[in-house]
mmCIF file of C-alpha atoms in Angstrom:
data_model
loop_
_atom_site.group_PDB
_atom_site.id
_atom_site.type_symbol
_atom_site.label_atom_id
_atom_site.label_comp_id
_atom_site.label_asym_id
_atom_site.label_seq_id
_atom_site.Cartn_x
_atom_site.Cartn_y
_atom_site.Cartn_z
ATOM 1 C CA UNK D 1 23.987 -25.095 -14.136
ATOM 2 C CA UNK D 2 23.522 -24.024 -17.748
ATOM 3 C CA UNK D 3 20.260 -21.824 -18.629
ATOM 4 C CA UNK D 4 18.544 -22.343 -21.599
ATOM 5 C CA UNK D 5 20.550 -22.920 -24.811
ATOM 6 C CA UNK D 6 19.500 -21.405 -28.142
ATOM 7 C CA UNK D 7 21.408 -22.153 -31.764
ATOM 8 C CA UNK D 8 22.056 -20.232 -33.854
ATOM 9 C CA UNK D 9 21.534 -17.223 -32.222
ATOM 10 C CA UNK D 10 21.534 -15.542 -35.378
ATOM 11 C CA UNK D 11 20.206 -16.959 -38.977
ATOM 12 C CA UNK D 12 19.871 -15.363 -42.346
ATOM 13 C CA UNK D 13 17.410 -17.479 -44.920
ATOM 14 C CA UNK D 14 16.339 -16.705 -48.538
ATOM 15 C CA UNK D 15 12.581 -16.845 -49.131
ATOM 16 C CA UNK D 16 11.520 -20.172 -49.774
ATOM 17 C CA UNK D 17 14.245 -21.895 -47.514
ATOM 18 C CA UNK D 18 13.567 -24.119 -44.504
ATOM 19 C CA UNK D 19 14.930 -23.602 -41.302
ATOM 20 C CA UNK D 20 15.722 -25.209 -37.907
ATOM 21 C CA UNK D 21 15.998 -24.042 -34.795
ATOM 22 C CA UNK D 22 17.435 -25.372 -31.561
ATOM 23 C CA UNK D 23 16.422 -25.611 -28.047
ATOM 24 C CA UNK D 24 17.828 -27.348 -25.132
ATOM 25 C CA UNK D 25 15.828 -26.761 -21.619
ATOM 26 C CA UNK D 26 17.825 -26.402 -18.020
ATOM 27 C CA UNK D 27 18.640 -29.827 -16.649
ATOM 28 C CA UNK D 28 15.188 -31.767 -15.032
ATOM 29 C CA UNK D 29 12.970 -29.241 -17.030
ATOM 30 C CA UNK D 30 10.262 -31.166 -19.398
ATOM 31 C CA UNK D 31 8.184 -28.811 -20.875
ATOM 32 C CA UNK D 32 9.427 -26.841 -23.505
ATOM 33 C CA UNK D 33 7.722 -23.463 -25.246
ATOM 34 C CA UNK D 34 8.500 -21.785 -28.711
ATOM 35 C CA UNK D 35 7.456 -18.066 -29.288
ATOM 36 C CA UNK D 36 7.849 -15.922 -32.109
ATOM 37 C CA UNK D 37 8.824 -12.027 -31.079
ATOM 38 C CA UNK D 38 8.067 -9.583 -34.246
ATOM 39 C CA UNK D 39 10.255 -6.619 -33.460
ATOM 40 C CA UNK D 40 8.372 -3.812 -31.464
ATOM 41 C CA UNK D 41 5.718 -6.665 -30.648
ATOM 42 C CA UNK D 42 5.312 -8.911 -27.179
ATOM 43 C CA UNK D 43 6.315 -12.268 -28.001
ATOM 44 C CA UNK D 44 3.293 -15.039 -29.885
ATOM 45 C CA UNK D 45 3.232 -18.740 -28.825
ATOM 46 C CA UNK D 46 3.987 -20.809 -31.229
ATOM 47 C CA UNK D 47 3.950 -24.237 -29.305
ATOM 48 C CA UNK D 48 4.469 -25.894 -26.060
ATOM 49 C CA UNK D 49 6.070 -29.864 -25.616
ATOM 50 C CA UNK D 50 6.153 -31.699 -22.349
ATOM 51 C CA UNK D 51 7.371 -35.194 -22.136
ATOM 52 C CA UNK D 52 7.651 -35.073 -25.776
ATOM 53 C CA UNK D 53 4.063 -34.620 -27.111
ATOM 54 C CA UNK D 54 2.681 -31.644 -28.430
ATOM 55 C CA UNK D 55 0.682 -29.664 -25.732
ATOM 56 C CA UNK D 56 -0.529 -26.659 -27.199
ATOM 57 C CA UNK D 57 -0.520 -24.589 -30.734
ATOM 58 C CA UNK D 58 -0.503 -20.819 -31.452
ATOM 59 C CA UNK D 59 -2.145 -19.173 -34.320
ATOM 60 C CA UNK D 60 0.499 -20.176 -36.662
ATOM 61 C CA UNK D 61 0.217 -21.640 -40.432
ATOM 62 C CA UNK D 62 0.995 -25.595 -40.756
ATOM 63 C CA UNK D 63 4.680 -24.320 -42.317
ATOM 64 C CA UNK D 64 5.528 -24.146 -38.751
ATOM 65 C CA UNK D 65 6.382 -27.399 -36.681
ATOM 66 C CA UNK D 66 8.424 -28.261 -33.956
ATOM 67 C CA UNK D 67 8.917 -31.836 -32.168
ATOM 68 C CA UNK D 68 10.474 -32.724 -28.822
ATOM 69 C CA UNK D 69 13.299 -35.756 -28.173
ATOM 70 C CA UNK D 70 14.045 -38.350 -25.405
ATOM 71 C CA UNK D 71 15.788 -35.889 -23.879
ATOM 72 C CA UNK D 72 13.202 -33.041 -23.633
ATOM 73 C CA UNK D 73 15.100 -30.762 -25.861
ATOM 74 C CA UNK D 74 13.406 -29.162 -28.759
ATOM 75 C CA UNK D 75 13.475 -28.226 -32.532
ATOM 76 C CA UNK D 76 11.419 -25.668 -34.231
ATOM 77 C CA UNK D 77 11.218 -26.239 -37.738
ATOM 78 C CA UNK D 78 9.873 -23.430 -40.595
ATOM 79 C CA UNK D 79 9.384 -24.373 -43.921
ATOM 80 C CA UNK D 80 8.818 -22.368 -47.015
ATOM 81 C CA UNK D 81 10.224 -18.965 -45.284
ATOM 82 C CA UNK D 82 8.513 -15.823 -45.399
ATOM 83 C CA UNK D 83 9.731 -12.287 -45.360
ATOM 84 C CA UNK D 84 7.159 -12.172 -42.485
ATOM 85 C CA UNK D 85 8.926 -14.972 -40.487
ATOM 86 C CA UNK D 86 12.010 -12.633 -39.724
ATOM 87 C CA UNK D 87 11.621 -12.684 -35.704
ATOM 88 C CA UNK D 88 13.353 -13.654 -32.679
ATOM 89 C CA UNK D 89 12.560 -16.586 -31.638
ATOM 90 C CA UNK D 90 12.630 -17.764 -28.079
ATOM 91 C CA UNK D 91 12.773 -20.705 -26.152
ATOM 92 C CA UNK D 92 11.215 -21.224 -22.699
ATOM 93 C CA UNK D 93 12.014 -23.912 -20.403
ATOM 94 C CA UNK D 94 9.637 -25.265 -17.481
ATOM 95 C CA UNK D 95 9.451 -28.077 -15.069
ATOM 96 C CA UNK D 96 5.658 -28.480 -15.942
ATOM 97 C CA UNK D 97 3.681 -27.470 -18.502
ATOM 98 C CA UNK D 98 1.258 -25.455 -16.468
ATOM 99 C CA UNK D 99 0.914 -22.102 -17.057
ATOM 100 C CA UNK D 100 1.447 -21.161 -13.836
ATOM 101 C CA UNK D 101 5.117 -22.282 -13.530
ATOM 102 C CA UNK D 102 7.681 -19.860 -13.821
ATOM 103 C CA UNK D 103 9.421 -20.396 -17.316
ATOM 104 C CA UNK D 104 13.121 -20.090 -18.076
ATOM 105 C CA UNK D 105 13.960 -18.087 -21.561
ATOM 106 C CA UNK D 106 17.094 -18.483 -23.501
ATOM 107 C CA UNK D 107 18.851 -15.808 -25.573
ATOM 108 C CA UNK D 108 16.633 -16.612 -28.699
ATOM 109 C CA UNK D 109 17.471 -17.091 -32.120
ATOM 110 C CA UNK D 110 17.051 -14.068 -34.741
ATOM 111 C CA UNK D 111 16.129 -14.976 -37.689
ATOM 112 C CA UNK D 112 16.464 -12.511 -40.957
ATOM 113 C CA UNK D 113 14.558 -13.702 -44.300
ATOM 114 C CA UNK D 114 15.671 -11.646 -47.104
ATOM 115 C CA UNK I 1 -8.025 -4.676 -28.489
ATOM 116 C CA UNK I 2 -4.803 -6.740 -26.395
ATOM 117 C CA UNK I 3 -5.439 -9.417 -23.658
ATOM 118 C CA UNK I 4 -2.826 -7.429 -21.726
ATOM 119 C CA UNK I 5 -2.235 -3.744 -22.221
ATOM 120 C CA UNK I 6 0.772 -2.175 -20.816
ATOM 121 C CA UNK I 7 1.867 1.430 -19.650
ATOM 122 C CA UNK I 8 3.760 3.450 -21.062
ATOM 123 C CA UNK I 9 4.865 1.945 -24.030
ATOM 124 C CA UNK I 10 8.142 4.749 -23.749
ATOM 125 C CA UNK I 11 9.603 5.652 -20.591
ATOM 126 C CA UNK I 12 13.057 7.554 -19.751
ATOM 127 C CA UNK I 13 13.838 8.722 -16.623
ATOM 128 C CA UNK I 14 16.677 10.264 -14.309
ATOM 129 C CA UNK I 15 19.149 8.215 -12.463
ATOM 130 C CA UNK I 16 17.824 7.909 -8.794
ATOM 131 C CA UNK I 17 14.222 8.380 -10.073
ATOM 132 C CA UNK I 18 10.940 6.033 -9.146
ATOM 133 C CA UNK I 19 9.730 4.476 -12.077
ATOM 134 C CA UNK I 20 6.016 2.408 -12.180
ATOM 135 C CA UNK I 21 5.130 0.586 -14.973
ATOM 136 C CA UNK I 22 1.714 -0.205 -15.219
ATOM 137 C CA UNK I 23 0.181 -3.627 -16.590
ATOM 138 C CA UNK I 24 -3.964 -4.224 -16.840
ATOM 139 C CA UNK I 25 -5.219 -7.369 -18.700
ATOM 140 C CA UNK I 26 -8.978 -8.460 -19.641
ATOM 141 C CA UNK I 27 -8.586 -12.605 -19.052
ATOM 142 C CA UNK I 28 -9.064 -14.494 -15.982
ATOM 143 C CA UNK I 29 -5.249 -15.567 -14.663
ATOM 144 C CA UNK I 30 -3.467 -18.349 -11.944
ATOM 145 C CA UNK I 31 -0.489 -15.905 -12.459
ATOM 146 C CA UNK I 32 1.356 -13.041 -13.503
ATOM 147 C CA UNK I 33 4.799 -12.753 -14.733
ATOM 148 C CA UNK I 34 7.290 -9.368 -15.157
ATOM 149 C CA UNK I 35 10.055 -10.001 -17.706
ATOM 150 C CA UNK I 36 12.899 -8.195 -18.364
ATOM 151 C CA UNK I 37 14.306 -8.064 -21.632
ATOM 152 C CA UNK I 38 17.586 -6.240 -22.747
ATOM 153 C CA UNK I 39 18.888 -5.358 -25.925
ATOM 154 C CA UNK I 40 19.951 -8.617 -28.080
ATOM 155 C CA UNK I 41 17.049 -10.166 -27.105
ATOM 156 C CA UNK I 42 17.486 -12.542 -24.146
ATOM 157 C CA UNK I 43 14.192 -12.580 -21.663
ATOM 158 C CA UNK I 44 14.842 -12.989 -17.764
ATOM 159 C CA UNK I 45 11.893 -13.556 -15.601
ATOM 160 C CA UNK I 46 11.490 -11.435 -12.819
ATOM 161 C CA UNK I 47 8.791 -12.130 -10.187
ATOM 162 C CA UNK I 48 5.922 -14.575 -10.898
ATOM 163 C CA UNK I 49 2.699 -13.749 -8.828
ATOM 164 C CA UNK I 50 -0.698 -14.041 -8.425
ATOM 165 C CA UNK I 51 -1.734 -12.287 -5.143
ATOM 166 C CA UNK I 52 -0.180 -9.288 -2.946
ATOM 167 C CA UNK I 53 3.690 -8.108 -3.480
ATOM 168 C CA UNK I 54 6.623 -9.545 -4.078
ATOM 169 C CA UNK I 55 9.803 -7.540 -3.359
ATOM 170 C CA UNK I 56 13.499 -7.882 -5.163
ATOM 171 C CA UNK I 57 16.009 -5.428 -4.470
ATOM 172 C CA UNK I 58 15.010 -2.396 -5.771
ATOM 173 C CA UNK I 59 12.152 -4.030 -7.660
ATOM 174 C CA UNK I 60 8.755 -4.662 -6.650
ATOM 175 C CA UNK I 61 5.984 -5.929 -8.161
ATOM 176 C CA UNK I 62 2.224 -5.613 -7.199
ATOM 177 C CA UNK I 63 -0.921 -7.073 -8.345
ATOM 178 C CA UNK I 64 -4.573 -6.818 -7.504
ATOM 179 C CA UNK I 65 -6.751 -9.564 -9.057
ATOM 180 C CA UNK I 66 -9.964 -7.846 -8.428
ATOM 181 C CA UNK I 67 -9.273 -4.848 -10.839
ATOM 182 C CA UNK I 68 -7.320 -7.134 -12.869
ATOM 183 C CA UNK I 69 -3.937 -4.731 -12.535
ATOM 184 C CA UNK I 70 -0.390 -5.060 -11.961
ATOM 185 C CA UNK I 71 2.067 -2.566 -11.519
ATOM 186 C CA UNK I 72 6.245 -2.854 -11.465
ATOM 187 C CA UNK I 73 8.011 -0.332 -9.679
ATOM 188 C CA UNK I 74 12.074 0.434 -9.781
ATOM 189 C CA UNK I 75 13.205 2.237 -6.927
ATOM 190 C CA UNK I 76 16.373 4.317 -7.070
ATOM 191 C CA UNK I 77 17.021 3.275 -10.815
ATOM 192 C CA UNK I 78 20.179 3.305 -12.700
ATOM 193 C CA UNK I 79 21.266 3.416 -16.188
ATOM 194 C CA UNK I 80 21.398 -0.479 -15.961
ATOM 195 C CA UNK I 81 18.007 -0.880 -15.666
ATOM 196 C CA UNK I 82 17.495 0.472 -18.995
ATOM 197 C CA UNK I 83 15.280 -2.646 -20.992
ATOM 198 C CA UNK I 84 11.910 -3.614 -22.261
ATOM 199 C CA UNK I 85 10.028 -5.050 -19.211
ATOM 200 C CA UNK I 86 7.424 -7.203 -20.366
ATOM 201 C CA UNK I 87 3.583 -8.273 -18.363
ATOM 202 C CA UNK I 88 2.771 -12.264 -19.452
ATOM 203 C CA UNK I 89 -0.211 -13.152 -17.877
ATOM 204 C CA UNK I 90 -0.979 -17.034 -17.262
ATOM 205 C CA UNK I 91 -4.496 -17.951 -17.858
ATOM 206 C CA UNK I 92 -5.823 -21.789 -16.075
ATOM 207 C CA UNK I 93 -4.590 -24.212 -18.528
ATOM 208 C CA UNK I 94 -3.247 -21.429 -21.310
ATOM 209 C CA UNK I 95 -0.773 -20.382 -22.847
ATOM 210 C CA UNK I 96 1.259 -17.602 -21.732
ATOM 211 C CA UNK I 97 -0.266 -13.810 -23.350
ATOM 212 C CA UNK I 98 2.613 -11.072 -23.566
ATOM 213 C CA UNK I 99 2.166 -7.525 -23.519
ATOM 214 C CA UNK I 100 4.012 -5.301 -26.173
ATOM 215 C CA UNK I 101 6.572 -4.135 -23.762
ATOM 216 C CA UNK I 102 7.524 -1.095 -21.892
ATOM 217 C CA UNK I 103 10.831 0.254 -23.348
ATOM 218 C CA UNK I 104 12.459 2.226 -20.668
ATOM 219 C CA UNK I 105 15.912 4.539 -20.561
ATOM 220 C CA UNK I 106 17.582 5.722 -17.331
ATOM 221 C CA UNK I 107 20.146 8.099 -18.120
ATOM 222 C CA UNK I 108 23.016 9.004 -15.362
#
């Protein structure tokens, strides 16, 4: 059975540039989880989705966005990049959203904004 | 100061050698997780727990809700164990809150 699937798994963007970034969760998993890991740092939530609406936001600005599809995988979308968005960002997968369920990461996506 | 603080931040040992890393957080939890991360950035989850011990292999993790405190513990490590293991605690109904990491090197 395939984990959690990240792409790309690396990025470079110009300042200014949107991006998008993919997630698709292990097979019967619904919730999905995007969190932004600032190297050195522990990683930030971003957002959660389960069953395709939005169930909780991080401290992050409204150039961040994200939005779950009919078959519970998930983009994370970044608009007007910042040298300050350069980050790894990860996926997790879970088969509810409840914080107590163990989650399932992917590989991540590392994103560079030069 | 961080929801979850974690100890030491730097940690290299010998091959063979007992290694703790230490984990206290400030919020009230349903669960605590210990992550492993390696370089390139992938995250695996290791236990998930919210009373007692939980036992893997060589690893075993500990928690004690009452001083809100968690501790990992490698016994017998080896050079593959070198990673970043990460404390997430799970607050009711919250998000997930990640400590900074401990970055630790086993060298043969």
């Amino acid at each position: 059975d395939a984990g959690v699937t990240q792409s790309p798994t690396h990025l470079i963007k110009t300042r200014g540039q949107q991006v998008t970034l993919r997630c698709s969760p292990i097979s019967g998993h619904k919730s999905v989880s995007w969190y932004q890991q600032v190297l050195g740092q522990g990683p930030q939530f971003i957002f959660q989705y389960y069953e395709k609406e939005e169930r909780g936001r991080g401290n992050f600005p409204d150039r961040f966005s994200a939005r779950q599809f009919p078959n519970y995988s998930s983009e994370l979308n970044v608009n007007a990049l910042l040298l300050g968005d350069s980050a790894l960002y990860l996926c997790a997968s879970s088969i509810l959203p409840e914080a107590n369920t163990e989650a399932f990461f992917g590989q991540g996506t590392r994103l560079t904004v030069v | 100061k961080n929801e979850v603080e974690q100890s030491p931040q730097n940690l290299t040992a010998q091959e063979g050698e007992f290694i703790t890393i230490n984990c206290s957080y400030s919020v009230g939890i349903s669960a605590l997780h210990w992550l492993q991360q390696h370089p390139g950035g992938g995250i695996v989850s290791l236990f998930m727990l919210s009373s007692g011990k939980k036992k893997h292999g060589r690893l075993i993790a500990t928690i004690n809700i009452q001083e809100k405190h968690s501790s990992l513990h490698i016994t017998a490590s080896h050079p593959r164990d070198s990673a970043v293991y990460i404390c997430a605690v799970s607050p009711p109904a919250d998000k997930l809150i990640f400590g900074t990491g401990t970055r630790l090197q086993v060298f043969p």
